[in-house]
Amino acid sequence: SCNYMTAGVEDCGNILIGVCNTKEDVTASKDSQLKSILAQLQTSVDKWDSEKCPAVKSHVDRMKAEQTEAEDDACVEIHNKYETCTSQAYEDYKAANEAGEDGRPDWLARKSCNYMTAAVEDCGNMLIGVCNTEDEVTKLKDQQLKGILAQLSSSIAEWDSEKCPAVKSHVDRMKAEQTEAEDDACVEIHNKYETCTSQA
């Protein structure tokens, strides 16, 4: 099978390179042929290993490189959209501040919560997918909110984290992590106690 693909696709394909076809065009044609052949081989040839067939290995390597490049391009585009989103959230926050109080209670706390929800929660969610896992984005959000929360608590008298869903979620996650760490510490202490009493 490898010999056929090397001769039929790789070697014969190379004959096409020149006046009529560019190397890139021929390579694209080879990749198209190898893709369909490879799918058949993987299901019909027992113990098929693409790494052991140079023509197929080259194809697989090119596909991986293209996928990585496409993912990198997608990540750059997603990051740019994220930056635009956070900038817009800040512009909206500034505009709300410039417009002044709306007569409803806790105005500054509400506007700050709106900003954090937009900039951290909503814009952050754009990062989930090809480039970042949900857990990675949640950690990023928690890092951002931790710094902001300290400032808000000290600078806005009416601030209440329970009234801002994005911040409340962060606080709840931090409490859960702290409880888990304390539970782990208690188990370790209990194990030391058991070891100590069994040796006494």
CSV table of C-alpha atoms in Angstrom, one decimal:
chain,number,residue,atom,x,y,z
A,1,SER,CA,0.0,0.0,0.0
A,2,CYS,CA,2.8,2.4,0.9
A,3,ASN,CA,4.7,1.5,-2.3
A,4,TYR,CA,1.5,2.2,-4.4
A,5,MET,CA,1.0,5.6,-2.8
A,6,THR,CA,4.6,6.5,-3.2
A,7,ALA,CA,4.7,5.5,-6.8
A,8,GLY,CA,1.1,6.4,-7.9
A,9,VAL,CA,0.6,9.6,-6.0
A,10,GLU,CA,4.0,10.9,-5.0
A,11,ASP,CA,6.3,10.0,-7.9
A,12,CYS,CA,3.7,10.3,-10.7
A,13,GLY,CA,2.5,13.5,-9.2
A,14,ASN,CA,6.0,15.0,-9.3
A,15,ILE,CA,5.9,14.6,-13.1
A,16,LEU,CA,3.1,17.2,-13.2
A,17,ILE,CA,5.3,19.9,-11.6
A,18,GLY,CA,6.7,22.4,-14.2
A,19,VAL,CA,5.2,24.4,-17.0
A,20,CYS,CA,1.6,23.3,-16.5
A,21,ASN,CA,1.4,23.1,-12.7
A,22,THR,CA,3.2,24.7,-9.7
A,23,LYS,CA,4.6,22.6,-7.0
A,24,GLU,CA,1.9,24.0,-4.6
A,25,ASP,CA,-0.9,23.0,-7.0
A,26,VAL,CA,0.6,19.4,-7.4
A,27,THR,CA,1.1,19.2,-3.6
A,28,ALA,CA,-2.6,20.2,-3.0
A,29,SER,CA,-3.7,17.5,-5.5
A,30,LYS,CA,-1.5,14.9,-3.8
A,31,ASP,CA,-2.9,15.8,-0.5
A,32,SER,CA,-6.5,15.5,-1.8
A,33,GLN,CA,-5.7,12.0,-3.2
A,34,LEU,CA,-3.8,10.9,-0.1
A,35,LYS,CA,-6.6,12.1,2.2
A,36,SER,CA,-9.2,9.8,0.6
A,37,ILE,CA,-6.8,6.9,0.2
A,38,LEU,CA,-5.6,7.2,3.8
A,39,ALA,CA,-9.1,7.1,5.2
A,40,GLN,CA,-9.6,3.8,3.3
A,41,LEU,CA,-6.2,2.4,4.4
A,42,GLN,CA,-6.8,3.1,8.1
A,43,THR,CA,-10.0,1.0,8.0
A,44,SER,CA,-8.9,-1.8,5.7
A,45,VAL,CA,-5.2,-2.4,6.3
A,46,ASP,CA,-4.5,-4.0,9.7
A,47,LYS,CA,-1.5,-2.4,11.5
A,48,TRP,CA,-1.3,0.5,9.1
A,49,ASP,CA,1.2,3.1,10.4
A,50,SER,CA,1.3,6.4,8.5
A,51,GLU,CA,4.6,7.3,10.2
A,52,LYS,CA,6.3,4.4,8.3
A,53,CYS,CA,5.3,5.5,4.8
A,54,PRO,CA,7.2,8.7,3.8
A,55,ALA,CA,4.7,9.9,1.2
A,56,VAL,CA,1.8,9.6,3.7
A,57,LYS,CA,3.9,11.0,6.6
A,58,SER,CA,4.7,14.1,4.5
A,59,HIS,CA,0.9,14.5,3.8
A,60,VAL,CA,0.0,14.1,7.5
A,61,ASP,CA,2.8,16.6,8.5
A,62,ARG,CA,1.5,19.1,6.0
A,63,MET,CA,-2.1,18.7,7.3
A,64,LYS,CA,-1.0,19.2,10.9
A,65,ALA,CA,1.0,22.3,10.0
A,66,GLU,CA,-2.0,23.7,8.1
A,67,GLN,CA,-4.2,23.0,11.0
A,68,THR,CA,-1.8,24.5,13.5
A,69,GLU,CA,-1.5,27.6,11.3
A,70,ALA,CA,-5.3,27.9,10.9
A,71,GLU,CA,-5.7,27.5,14.7
A,72,ASP,CA,-3.0,30.2,15.3
A,73,ASP,CA,-4.8,32.5,12.8
A,74,ALA,CA,-8.1,31.8,14.5
A,75,CYS,CA,-6.5,32.5,17.9
A,76,VAL,CA,-5.1,35.8,16.8
A,77,GLU,CA,-8.5,36.8,15.4
A,78,ILE,CA,-10.3,35.7,18.6
A,79,HIS,CA,-7.9,37.6,20.7
A,80,ASN,CA,-8.4,40.8,18.6
A,81,LYS,CA,-12.1,40.4,19.0
A,82,TYR,CA,-11.6,40.0,22.7
A,83,GLU,CA,-9.5,43.2,22.9
A,84,THR,CA,-12.2,45.1,20.9
A,85,CYS,CA,-14.9,43.7,23.2
A,86,THR,CA,-13.1,44.8,26.4
A,87,SER,CA,-12.3,48.3,24.9
A,88,GLN,CA,-16.0,48.7,24.0
A,89,ALA,CA,-17.0,47.6,27.5
A,90,TYR,CA,-14.7,50.3,28.9
A,91,GLU,CA,-16.1,52.9,26.5
A,92,ASP,CA,-19.6,52.0,27.6
A,93,TYR,CA,-18.6,52.3,31.2
A,94,LYS,CA,-17.0,55.7,30.6
A,95,ALA,CA,-20.1,56.9,28.8
A,96,ALA,CA,-22.4,55.8,31.6
A,97,ASN,CA,-20.2,57.7,34.1
A,98,GLU,CA,-20.2,60.8,32.0
A,99,ALA,CA,-24.0,60.6,31.7
A,100,GLY,CA,-24.2,60.8,35.5
A,101,GLU,CA,-26.5,59.3,38.0
A,102,ASP,CA,-29.9,57.9,36.9
A,103,GLY,CA,-31.7,58.5,40.2
A,104,ARG,CA,-31.8,54.8,41.1
A,105,PRO,CA,-29.9,53.5,44.2
A,106,ASP,CA,-26.4,52.1,44.1
A,107,TRP,CA,-25.6,53.8,40.8
A,108,LEU,CA,-21.8,53.5,40.9
A,109,ALA,CA,-22.0,49.9,42.1
A,110,ARG,CA,-24.4,48.9,39.3
A,111,LYS,CA,-22.3,50.6,36.6
A,112,SER,CA,-19.2,48.9,37.9
A,113,CYS,CA,-21.0,45.5,37.9
A,114,ASN,CA,-22.2,46.1,34.3
A,115,TYR,CA,-18.6,46.9,33.3
A,116,MET,CA,-17.2,43.8,34.9
A,117,THR,CA,-19.9,41.6,33.5
A,118,ALA,CA,-19.3,42.9,30.0
A,119,ALA,CA,-15.5,43.1,30.1
A,120,VAL,CA,-14.6,40.0,32.2
A,121,GLU,CA,-17.6,37.6,31.8
A,122,ASP,CA,-19.0,38.3,28.4
A,123,CYS,CA,-15.8,39.2,26.6
A,124,GLY,CA,-13.9,36.4,28.4
A,125,ASN,CA,-16.4,33.9,27.1
A,126,MET,CA,-15.3,34.7,23.6
A,127,LEU,CA,-11.9,33.1,24.4
A,128,ILE,CA,-13.4,29.7,25.0
A,129,GLY,CA,-13.0,27.2,22.2
A,130,VAL,CA,-10.0,26.3,19.9
A,131,CYS,CA,-7.5,28.5,21.8
A,132,ASN,CA,-8.6,28.1,25.4
A,133,THR,CA,-10.5,25.7,27.5
A,134,GLU,CA,-13.4,26.8,29.7
A,135,ASP,CA,-11.2,26.1,32.8
A,136,GLU,CA,-8.4,28.3,31.4
A,137,VAL,CA,-10.8,31.1,30.8
A,138,THR,CA,-12.4,30.8,34.2
A,139,LYS,CA,-9.0,31.0,35.8
A,140,LEU,CA,-8.2,34.1,33.7
A,141,LYS,CA,-11.6,35.7,34.8
A,142,ASP,CA,-10.9,34.9,38.4
A,143,GLN,CA,-7.5,36.5,38.2
A,144,GLN,CA,-9.0,39.7,36.7
A,145,LEU,CA,-11.9,39.8,39.1
A,146,LYS,CA,-9.7,39.2,42.2
A,147,GLY,CA,-7.7,42.4,41.5
A,148,ILE,CA,-10.8,44.4,40.6
A,149,LEU,CA,-12.8,43.2,43.5
A,150,ALA,CA,-10.2,44.4,46.0
A,151,GLN,CA,-10.4,47.9,44.5
A,152,LEU,CA,-14.2,48.0,44.4
A,153,SER,CA,-14.7,46.8,47.9
A,154,SER,CA,-12.5,49.7,49.2
A,155,SER,CA,-13.6,52.5,46.8
A,156,ILE,CA,-17.4,52.0,46.4
A,157,ALA,CA,-19.2,52.2,49.8
A,158,GLU,CA,-22.4,50.5,48.4
A,159,TRP,CA,-20.6,47.6,46.7
A,160,ASP,CA,-22.1,44.2,47.4
A,161,SER,CA,-20.6,41.3,45.6
A,162,GLU,CA,-23.8,39.3,46.1
A,163,LYS,CA,-25.7,41.7,43.8
A,164,CYS,CA,-23.3,41.3,40.9
A,165,PRO,CA,-23.6,37.8,39.3
A,166,ALA,CA,-20.2,37.8,37.6
A,167,VAL,CA,-18.5,38.7,40.9
A,168,LYS,CA,-20.7,36.4,43.0
A,169,SER,CA,-19.7,33.5,40.7
A,170,HIS,CA,-16.0,34.3,41.3
A,171,VAL,CA,-16.5,34.6,45.1
A,172,ASP,CA,-18.4,31.3,45.2
A,173,ARG,CA,-15.6,29.6,43.2
A,174,MET,CA,-13.0,31.0,45.6
A,175,LYS,CA,-14.9,29.8,48.6
A,176,ALA,CA,-15.3,26.3,47.1
A,177,GLU,CA,-11.6,26.1,46.4
A,178,GLN,CA,-10.8,27.3,49.9
A,179,THR,CA,-13.2,24.7,51.4
A,180,GLU,CA,-11.6,22.0,49.3
A,181,ALA,CA,-8.1,23.1,50.4
A,182,GLU,CA,-9.2,23.1,54.0
A,183,ASP,CA,-10.8,19.6,53.6
A,184,ASP,CA,-7.5,18.3,52.1
A,185,ALA,CA,-5.5,19.8,55.0
A,186,CYS,CA,-7.9,18.3,57.5
A,187,VAL,CA,-7.5,14.8,55.9
A,188,GLU,CA,-3.7,15.2,56.0
A,189,ILE,CA,-3.8,16.2,59.6
A,190,HIS,CA,-6.1,13.3,60.5
A,191,ASN,CA,-3.8,10.9,58.7
A,192,LYS,CA,-0.8,12.2,60.7
A,193,TYR,CA,-2.8,11.8,63.9
A,194,GLU,CA,-3.7,8.2,62.9
A,195,THR,CA,-0.1,7.4,62.2
A,196,CYS,CA,1.0,9.0,65.4
A,197,THR,CA,-1.5,7.1,67.6
A,198,SER,CA,-0.7,3.8,65.8
A,199,GLN,CA,3.0,4.2,66.6
A,200,ALA,CA,2.4,5.2,70.2
